[in-house]
Amino acid sequence: MKSIQNYIDGKFVGSERQFDDLNPADGTLVARVHEADEGLVDAAVQAARKALTCEWGKLPVRERAARLHRVADAIESRFDCFVAAEVADTGKPVSLASRLDVPRAAANFRTFADLIKTSGIESFQTETPDGKNALNYAVRKPLGVVGIITPWNLPLLLLTWKVAPALACGNAVVVKPSEETPATATLLAEAMQDAGIPNGVYNVVHGFGRNSAGEFLTKHPDINALTFTGESQTGAAIMKAAASGVKPVSFELGGKNAAIVFADCDFEDTVNGISDAVFLNTGQVCLCAERVYVERSIFERFVKALKQKAENLRIGSPLDPNTQTGPLISAQHREKVLSYYRLAREEGATVVTGGGVPHFGDSLDRGFYVQPTVYTGLKESARCVKEEIFGPVCHIAQFDSQEEAVAMANDTHYGLAASIWTANLKRGHRVAQQMNVGITWVNCWFLRDLRTPFGGVGLSGIGREGGMHSLNFYSELNNICIKL
Ligand code: NAD
Ligand code: 6OD
């Protein structure tokens, strides 16, 4: 049986306590995972502290950047291993892991390696009271040891999104991947070794949240900053832990994202775009649109078209290159999604399509699949319209005016992403600027430029990462003022 170990100070480290890593497509055992206890988490933090004072902390920026490019090379040279590990852990289709997750992991390292070499810092010539001048400039320094905690939906993509800028800024990291998807974080350790990243710079501890590696890491006094992607409630617990040491936090949390479809949109492109926005990764992307608002004159046509898209999605084995939709991550998460499918009916929804579990007649029946689902007819106050479901499901409502659409889209405690679909770009700009979110797409969805700010407002997060925003989070600026 395969085993997945912690990675501490350049060594793979086992532990007595282990837990199962299951394949969501059929419930089979992928590996036994070694859970880090408090002692191992401490060893990882101390290894990271030591690494800061050794070779890594002294490397010139261009050499650090070169090594991060080598990490990207190492990911690319192990492409098939990363894809296979991500597919087995998450159940996502092999086509998706190959075109999104693994290429993005390499791109994350390349982007921040290049950015750290070319980024400047502000400077000011300052007039002084005695009629002379002073020069102010800032220098960028690492934060120290960064604790990184990540979820299961895009495990490698989201982990490297934080590891790459943290290392580019000269920090050492201790990462705690989701207990559901531990494999690629440990595989990344091998890429780090190939790339000549010194021992202790990248450490992995496996385990759960409360009373396990996640909590041990967030409470550790020698962590200098915490960056987290996951549920809003978990973010609140981590914030409490960070508060005692007044540690900086960066949070990318949940969403209940809206899409607004105007009657003048390019109909076919929009149906394709919304279908992706609702169903990609079986709806397990924080940016997915669970609320779709469609202008009344095209409402019926749109509902029919999205129903057809949902019913035509090829659900099946993640290993089949033609599969478009895999299972949900776990039996527990499937129960959560199915509880919302039941609730939608109780709340008076019209089931346009789906609402249940598909049947395959083979081993996939032991997997955690649900049907892609579309609802209409719910009140805006319904729990299914207010709460994040995180499955392949959306509710479609109609609107008559732009103001009404904007008001409904913004009526949420979340504020991660929105998308606007219209041929009228003036309106696209106007509506986009009224969205209370961190990211708005017009006539597209999840189109990423890694230099742009990424994050959410309200329950969707604190701070922004991406480009300079990442460099600013993962470093401290020391402003130096020189009287001339
Ligand atoms: P989760 O919050 O349950 O778990 C995320 C990570 O936190 C896991 O590694 C888990 O072990 C750890 N954790 C849990 N409790 C902890 C605690 N008390 N202390 C320390 N660590 C703890 O989230 P999930 O179910 O893995 O992921 C799905 C959620 O993530 C959804 O809400 C989704 O919207 C959100 N998400 C947000 C973004 C974003 O960029 N905004 C991206 C991906 C996922
Ligand atoms: O693309 C990214 O950088 C990013 N953080 C995506 C998050 C997706 C959420 O599931």
XYZ file of C-alpha atoms and ligand atoms in Angstrom:
538
model
C 0.000 0.000 0.000
C 1.269 3.458 -0.930
C 2.050 5.706 2.000
C 2.247 9.493 2.073
C 4.662 10.953 4.577
C 5.402 14.335 6.045
C 8.416 16.202 4.650
C 10.541 17.922 7.253
C 14.020 19.399 6.859
C 14.561 17.613 3.547
C 13.488 14.174 4.811
C 10.320 12.127 4.422
C 9.085 11.422 7.929
C 6.524 8.838 8.971
C 4.394 8.707 12.078
C 2.528 6.060 13.990
C -0.871 7.625 13.475
C -2.146 7.247 9.963
C -5.366 7.908 8.093
C -6.913 6.832 4.786
C -6.690 8.757 1.537
C -9.656 7.596 -0.574
C -10.285 7.807 -4.302
C -13.606 9.685 -4.640
C -14.399 7.934 -7.922
C -14.901 4.499 -6.346
C -14.107 4.805 -2.645
C -10.936 2.684 -2.911
C -7.899 3.326 -0.766
C -5.249 5.446 -2.535
C -2.757 5.606 0.318
C -2.232 5.701 4.066
C -1.256 9.163 5.199
C 1.104 9.823 8.127
C -0.476 12.339 10.477
C 1.879 14.881 12.035
C 1.491 15.276 15.791
C 2.405 18.446 17.654
C 6.059 17.349 17.882
C 6.375 16.863 14.124
C 4.698 20.193 13.408
C 7.166 21.819 15.783
C 10.068 20.031 14.046
C 8.831 21.380 10.692
C 8.584 24.939 12.025
C 12.051 24.726 13.588
C 13.512 23.333 10.334
C 11.989 26.291 8.491
C 13.416 28.760 11.032
C 16.869 27.231 10.645
C 16.626 27.384 6.836
C 16.041 31.135 7.016
C 19.400 31.688 8.662
C 21.304 29.314 6.357
C 21.801 29.181 2.597
C 18.277 30.184 1.517
C 18.259 33.400 3.503
C 21.543 34.483 1.896
C 20.891 33.605 -1.738
C 20.887 36.514 -4.190
C 17.415 37.120 -5.629
C 18.439 36.026 -9.133
C 19.603 32.645 -7.779
C 16.418 32.201 -5.764
C 14.419 32.955 -8.898
C 16.496 30.511 -10.938
C 15.755 27.747 -8.444
C 12.044 28.492 -8.560
C 12.171 28.128 -12.345
C 13.839 24.776 -11.706
C 10.925 23.791 -9.460
C 8.637 24.572 -12.413
C 10.897 22.461 -14.663
C 10.741 19.611 -12.138
C 6.931 19.781 -12.035
C 6.822 19.679 -15.827
C 9.236 16.762 -15.991
C 6.995 14.838 -13.547
C 3.801 16.033 -15.248
C 2.184 12.600 -15.526
C 2.916 11.745 -11.868
C 1.360 14.997 -10.687
C -1.695 14.484 -12.894
C -2.144 10.888 -11.719
C -1.798 11.870 -8.037
C -4.216 14.777 -8.344
C -6.771 12.672 -10.222
C -6.598 9.812 -7.690
C -6.967 12.195 -4.730
C -9.676 14.493 -6.078
C -11.532 12.424 -8.675
C -11.267 15.312 -11.112
C -11.134 14.353 -14.796
C -7.666 13.676 -16.123
C -8.339 16.237 -18.872
C -8.933 18.959 -16.260
C -5.895 18.156 -14.123
C -3.783 18.131 -17.308
C -5.003 21.448 -18.652
C -5.575 23.391 -15.406
C -4.084 22.136 -12.158
C -0.619 20.936 -13.086
C 0.252 23.588 -15.726
C -0.896 26.288 -13.267
C 1.409 24.877 -10.585
C 4.399 25.349 -12.889
C 3.118 28.766 -14.000
C 2.802 29.880 -10.371
C 6.527 29.271 -9.818
C 7.561 30.901 -13.099
C 5.380 33.975 -12.530
C 6.703 34.768 -9.071
C 10.294 33.888 -9.986
C 10.140 36.492 -12.757
C 8.259 39.051 -10.698
C 10.652 39.056 -7.755
C 13.547 39.772 -10.136
C 11.846 42.688 -11.856
C 9.718 44.301 -9.143
C 10.783 47.697 -7.893
C 9.901 49.470 -4.671
C 8.744 53.047 -4.286
C 11.185 55.816 -3.348
C 10.604 59.477 -2.544
C 12.788 62.538 -2.502
C 11.513 64.493 0.510
C 11.932 68.198 1.213
C 13.049 68.698 4.823
C 12.112 71.615 7.158
C 15.671 73.014 6.983
C 15.385 73.435 3.224
C 17.449 70.372 2.400
C 16.438 66.959 1.134
C 16.024 63.428 2.320
C 15.726 60.235 0.334
C 13.172 57.620 1.336
C 13.328 54.140 -0.092
C 12.175 50.760 1.102
C 13.819 47.372 1.125
C 11.894 44.126 0.939
C 12.615 41.467 3.543
C 11.118 38.022 4.084
C 8.367 37.638 6.683
C 10.054 34.548 8.106
C 8.248 31.227 8.442
C 4.893 31.170 6.676
C 2.202 28.622 7.572
C 0.143 27.648 4.519
C -3.155 25.777 4.858
C -5.037 24.699 1.747
C -8.264 22.939 0.693
C -9.036 19.917 -1.478
C -10.674 21.357 -4.584
C -7.584 22.501 -6.523
C -4.926 21.103 -4.194
C -1.696 21.656 -6.131
C -2.831 24.845 -7.862
C -3.849 26.529 -4.601
C -0.833 25.287 -2.645
C 1.687 26.524 -5.209
C -0.235 29.799 -5.580
C 1.001 30.539 -2.051
C 4.264 28.573 -1.850
C 5.725 30.192 -4.987
C 5.473 33.860 -3.895
C 6.380 32.966 -0.307
C 9.621 31.334 -1.467
C 10.263 34.062 -4.054
C 10.271 36.560 -1.177
C 12.855 34.482 0.692
C 10.598 32.873 3.289
C 10.562 29.267 4.430
C 7.192 27.513 4.571
C 5.327 24.798 6.426
C 2.335 23.633 4.420
C -0.674 21.674 5.653
C -2.613 20.371 2.643
C -6.152 19.123 3.014
C -6.499 15.709 4.633
C -8.601 14.731 1.598
C -5.837 15.479 -0.935
C -2.376 15.024 0.573
C -0.506 13.500 -2.387
C 0.674 16.383 -4.538
C 2.101 18.415 -1.624
C 4.403 15.495 -0.836
C 5.200 14.985 -4.529
C 6.133 18.657 -4.708
C 8.821 17.919 -2.089
C 10.529 15.714 -4.675
C 10.418 18.563 -7.194
C 11.929 20.863 -4.551
C 14.776 18.400 -4.043
C 15.368 18.143 -7.819
C 15.479 21.932 -8.022
C 18.056 22.382 -5.259
C 15.756 24.067 -2.771
C 17.684 23.728 0.511
C 16.425 21.489 3.293
C 13.933 23.140 5.606
C 12.699 25.722 3.089
C 9.666 23.646 2.086
C 8.080 21.438 4.754
C 4.849 19.435 4.616
C 2.794 18.290 7.597
C -0.251 16.103 7.082
C -3.369 15.894 9.168
C -6.731 17.428 9.933
C -7.823 20.827 11.210
C -8.950 20.953 14.834
C -6.769 19.162 17.331
C -4.453 18.064 14.552
C -1.716 19.415 12.280
C -3.803 22.394 11.057
C -4.453 23.742 14.539
C -0.928 22.891 15.774
C 0.468 24.933 12.891
C -1.800 27.953 13.304
C -1.132 28.088 17.049
C 2.624 27.664 16.758
C 4.379 30.688 18.273
C 7.281 30.596 15.776
C 5.129 31.013 12.673
C 5.367 34.601 11.390
C 2.324 34.681 9.089
C -0.591 32.489 8.036
C -2.130 32.178 4.631
C -5.244 30.084 4.213
C -7.677 29.020 1.528
C -10.840 27.279 2.577
C -14.198 27.760 4.249
C -15.117 31.054 5.837
C -15.784 29.424 9.229
C -12.347 27.818 9.240
C -10.895 31.224 8.391
C -12.559 32.620 11.511
C -10.972 29.875 13.672
C -7.543 30.499 12.148
C -7.909 34.242 12.669
C -8.436 33.619 16.386
C -5.256 31.558 16.519
C -3.318 34.260 14.647
C -4.667 37.020 16.882
C -2.642 36.074 19.949
C 0.642 36.631 18.090
C -0.757 39.557 16.014
C 0.269 37.636 12.911
C -0.557 38.787 9.408
C -3.192 36.660 7.689
C -4.280 36.296 4.088
C -7.583 34.512 3.574
C -9.195 33.242 0.371
C -12.567 31.914 1.542
C -15.954 30.797 0.297
C -18.316 32.362 -2.218
C -21.910 32.415 -3.437
C -21.082 33.949 -6.756
C -23.541 35.540 -9.147
C -23.604 35.609 -12.941
C -25.723 38.275 -14.668
C -26.856 37.462 -18.202
C -28.264 40.312 -20.310
C -30.532 39.645 -23.290
C -27.982 41.103 -25.716
C -25.278 38.563 -24.799
C -23.740 36.236 -27.349
C -26.154 33.447 -26.449
C -24.083 30.415 -27.339
C -20.842 31.747 -25.804
C -22.736 32.685 -22.668
C -24.385 29.296 -22.239
C -20.982 27.645 -22.685
C -19.357 30.103 -20.261
C -22.048 29.705 -17.602
C -21.964 25.940 -17.996
C -18.242 26.044 -17.137
C -18.865 28.510 -14.337
C -21.437 26.202 -12.748
C -20.108 22.716 -13.458
C -16.295 22.887 -13.761
C -14.572 20.570 -11.273
C -18.067 19.308 -10.335
C -18.869 22.810 -9.092
C -16.066 22.648 -6.535
C -14.337 25.911 -7.426
C -14.733 28.818 -5.033
C -15.429 31.022 -8.076
C -18.301 28.903 -9.412
C -21.588 30.667 -10.134
C -24.332 29.198 -7.943
C -26.706 32.124 -8.665
C -27.501 32.967 -12.276
C -29.661 36.018 -13.059
C -31.056 36.149 -16.601
C -32.953 38.996 -18.293
C -36.619 38.076 -18.618
C -36.822 38.095 -22.438
C -34.300 35.241 -22.775
C -35.003 33.447 -19.497
C -36.942 30.430 -20.845
C -34.532 29.928 -23.737
C -31.533 30.183 -21.415
C -32.929 27.713 -18.863
C -33.606 25.228 -21.652
C -30.101 25.631 -23.065
C -28.367 25.224 -19.697
C -30.520 22.168 -18.946
C -29.308 20.646 -22.186
C -25.667 21.458 -21.354
C -26.038 19.884 -17.889
C -27.627 16.747 -19.314
C -24.956 16.423 -22.008
C -22.013 16.586 -19.590
C -20.132 13.307 -19.733
C -20.051 12.040 -16.131
C -17.800 9.107 -15.492
C -14.421 7.767 -14.593
C -11.847 10.527 -14.058
C -9.365 8.377 -15.962
C -11.421 8.419 -19.163
C -10.037 11.262 -21.293
C -13.587 12.067 -22.462
C -15.005 12.537 -18.961
C -16.059 16.104 -18.187
C -17.523 15.650 -14.697
C -16.128 13.543 -11.898
C -17.373 12.837 -8.391
C -17.487 15.153 -5.404
C -14.551 14.918 -3.037
C -16.007 12.690 -0.304
C -19.049 10.850 0.984
C -19.435 13.567 3.612
C -19.368 16.359 1.041
C -21.825 14.453 -1.146
C -24.176 14.212 1.822
C -23.876 17.986 2.267
C -24.654 18.663 -1.412
C -27.550 16.168 -1.418
C -28.944 17.824 1.705
C -29.153 21.060 -0.323
C -30.777 19.158 -3.203
C -33.458 18.027 -0.713
C -33.702 21.483 0.825
C -34.221 23.104 -2.589
C -37.338 20.968 -3.083
C -38.582 21.809 0.410
C -38.007 25.495 -0.327
C -40.216 25.204 -3.418
C -37.692 24.968 -6.253
C -38.597 23.720 -9.705
C -36.067 21.031 -10.593
C -35.065 21.797 -14.184
C -32.649 18.899 -14.262
C -30.724 16.645 -11.880
C -31.251 16.737 -8.136
C -30.110 13.177 -7.505
C -27.357 10.627 -7.903
C -26.352 9.051 -11.245
C -26.210 5.277 -11.618
C -23.435 3.583 -13.563
C -23.905 -0.136 -12.914
C -20.232 -0.598 -12.064
C -17.610 0.343 -9.445
C -18.362 4.051 -9.941
C -21.591 3.476 -8.000
C -19.334 3.375 -4.930
C -17.989 6.819 -5.866
C -19.290 10.152 -4.585
C -21.147 11.317 -7.690
C -24.161 13.628 -7.904
C -26.100 14.831 -10.929
C -25.420 18.274 -12.363
C -28.446 20.226 -11.214
C -30.352 23.348 -12.223
C -33.153 24.943 -10.222
C -35.544 27.793 -10.823
C -38.372 29.281 -8.800
C -36.702 29.873 -5.435
C -37.175 33.058 -3.442
C -34.049 35.173 -3.103
C -34.261 34.590 0.656
C -34.114 30.768 0.286
C -31.173 29.102 2.008
C -30.218 27.440 -1.286
C -29.792 30.927 -2.782
C -27.904 32.278 0.227
C -25.557 29.485 1.324
C -22.518 28.079 -0.484
C -23.300 24.536 -1.674
C -19.995 23.806 -3.484
C -21.428 21.308 -5.932
C -22.515 21.187 -9.612
C -25.632 23.226 -9.067
C -27.116 26.638 -9.733
C -30.371 28.490 -9.315
C -31.560 30.633 -12.237
C -33.732 33.670 -11.532
C -35.015 36.334 -13.915
C -34.711 40.098 -13.790
C -36.268 43.046 -15.582
C -33.800 45.858 -14.992
C -30.071 46.248 -14.542
C -30.641 47.781 -11.097
C -32.657 44.772 -9.997
C -29.985 42.363 -11.227
C -27.211 44.263 -9.441
C -29.213 44.432 -6.208
C -29.904 40.674 -6.239
C -26.298 39.803 -7.131
C -24.959 41.953 -4.285
C -27.442 40.681 -1.708
C -25.033 38.264 -0.024
C -22.572 38.200 2.865
C -19.987 36.729 0.497
C -18.146 38.725 -2.163
C -15.656 36.675 -4.118
C -16.434 36.759 -7.836
C -19.096 37.772 -10.351
C -19.514 37.483 -14.088
C -21.449 39.755 -16.450
C -22.550 38.605 -19.882
C -23.478 41.312 -22.409
C -22.524 42.551 -25.880
C -22.752 46.126 -24.574
C -19.308 46.729 -23.142
C -20.271 50.109 -21.700
C -22.857 48.304 -19.632
C -20.313 45.579 -18.891
C -17.987 48.180 -17.327
C -20.803 49.938 -15.479
C -22.257 46.791 -13.939
C -18.840 45.276 -13.190
C -17.912 48.366 -11.195
C -21.048 48.001 -9.071
C -20.280 44.443 -7.998
C -19.310 44.059 -4.316
C -16.686 41.400 -5.007
C -12.946 41.021 -5.443
C -13.025 39.723 -9.027
C -15.493 40.453 -11.848
C -15.320 38.828 -15.254
C -17.126 40.251 -18.302
C -18.000 37.704 -21.016
C -15.640 35.165 -19.469
C -15.076 33.281 -16.227
C -11.943 32.072 -14.395
C -9.725 33.713 -17.024
C -6.588 34.306 -15.009
C -3.648 36.667 -15.282
C -1.475 35.844 -12.289
C -0.349 39.448 -11.911
C -3.848 40.661 -11.025
C -5.324 41.026 -7.513
C -7.200 37.909 -6.377
C -9.360 37.722 -3.260
C -12.750 38.545 -1.855
C -14.720 40.902 0.330
C -16.986 40.125 3.300
C -17.107 36.428 4.178
C -15.009 35.682 1.080
C -11.714 36.729 2.523
C -9.143 39.172 3.759
C -6.493 40.712 1.541
C -5.459 40.102 -2.027
C -2.863 37.779 -3.519
C -1.518 37.779 -7.074
C 1.331 39.733 -8.623
C 2.636 42.531 -6.396
C -0.146 41.861 -3.888
C 1.452 38.501 -3.141
C 4.923 40.003 -2.882
C 3.579 42.617 -0.491
C 1.889 40.024 1.713
C 4.866 37.655 1.805
C 7.422 40.323 2.691
C 8.002 43.147 5.126
C 9.080 46.545 3.867
C 11.685 48.450 5.815
C 11.542 52.128 4.811
C 14.900 53.871 5.041
C 15.009 57.646 5.288
C 18.412 59.293 4.642
C 18.987 62.960 5.291
C 21.017 64.278 2.359
P -11.905 23.752 4.963
O -11.923 25.110 5.534
O -12.752 22.705 5.587
O -10.416 23.150 5.017
C -9.335 23.819 4.443
C -8.067 23.460 5.180
O -8.147 23.951 6.507
C -7.810 21.967 5.291
O -6.431 21.745 5.113
C -8.232 21.663 6.722
O -7.598 20.539 7.278
C -7.800 22.933 7.436
N -8.502 23.218 8.684
C -9.794 22.937 9.007
N -10.067 23.391 10.251
C -8.926 23.967 10.719
C -8.569 24.616 11.941
N -9.450 24.778 12.946
N -7.315 25.094 12.078
C -6.419 24.958 11.085
N -6.693 24.345 9.913
C -7.924 23.860 9.727
O -12.203 23.920 3.423
P -12.393 22.768 2.340
O -13.687 22.071 2.629
O -11.142 21.985 2.261
O -12.518 23.626 0.979
C -13.724 24.106 0.475
C -13.915 25.557 0.863
O -12.807 26.309 0.438
C -15.105 26.203 0.187
O -15.775 27.029 1.112
C -14.496 27.056 -0.906
O -15.266 28.147 -1.326
C -13.239 27.486 -0.242
N -12.226 27.879 -1.229
C -11.957 29.217 -1.412
C -11.032 29.627 -2.374
C -10.714 31.080 -2.630
O -9.748 31.360 -3.352
N -11.462 32.019 -2.104
C -10.378 28.662 -3.125
C -10.686 27.319 -2.926
C -11.610 26.934 -1.967
O -6.601 31.032 -9.809
C -6.219 31.259 -8.660
O -5.141 31.829 -8.415
C -7.037 30.848 -7.529
N -6.598 31.191 -6.305
C -8.178 30.152 -7.747
C -9.056 29.751 -6.734
C -10.051 28.903 -7.023
C -10.947 28.441 -6.015
O -11.378 27.332 -5.926
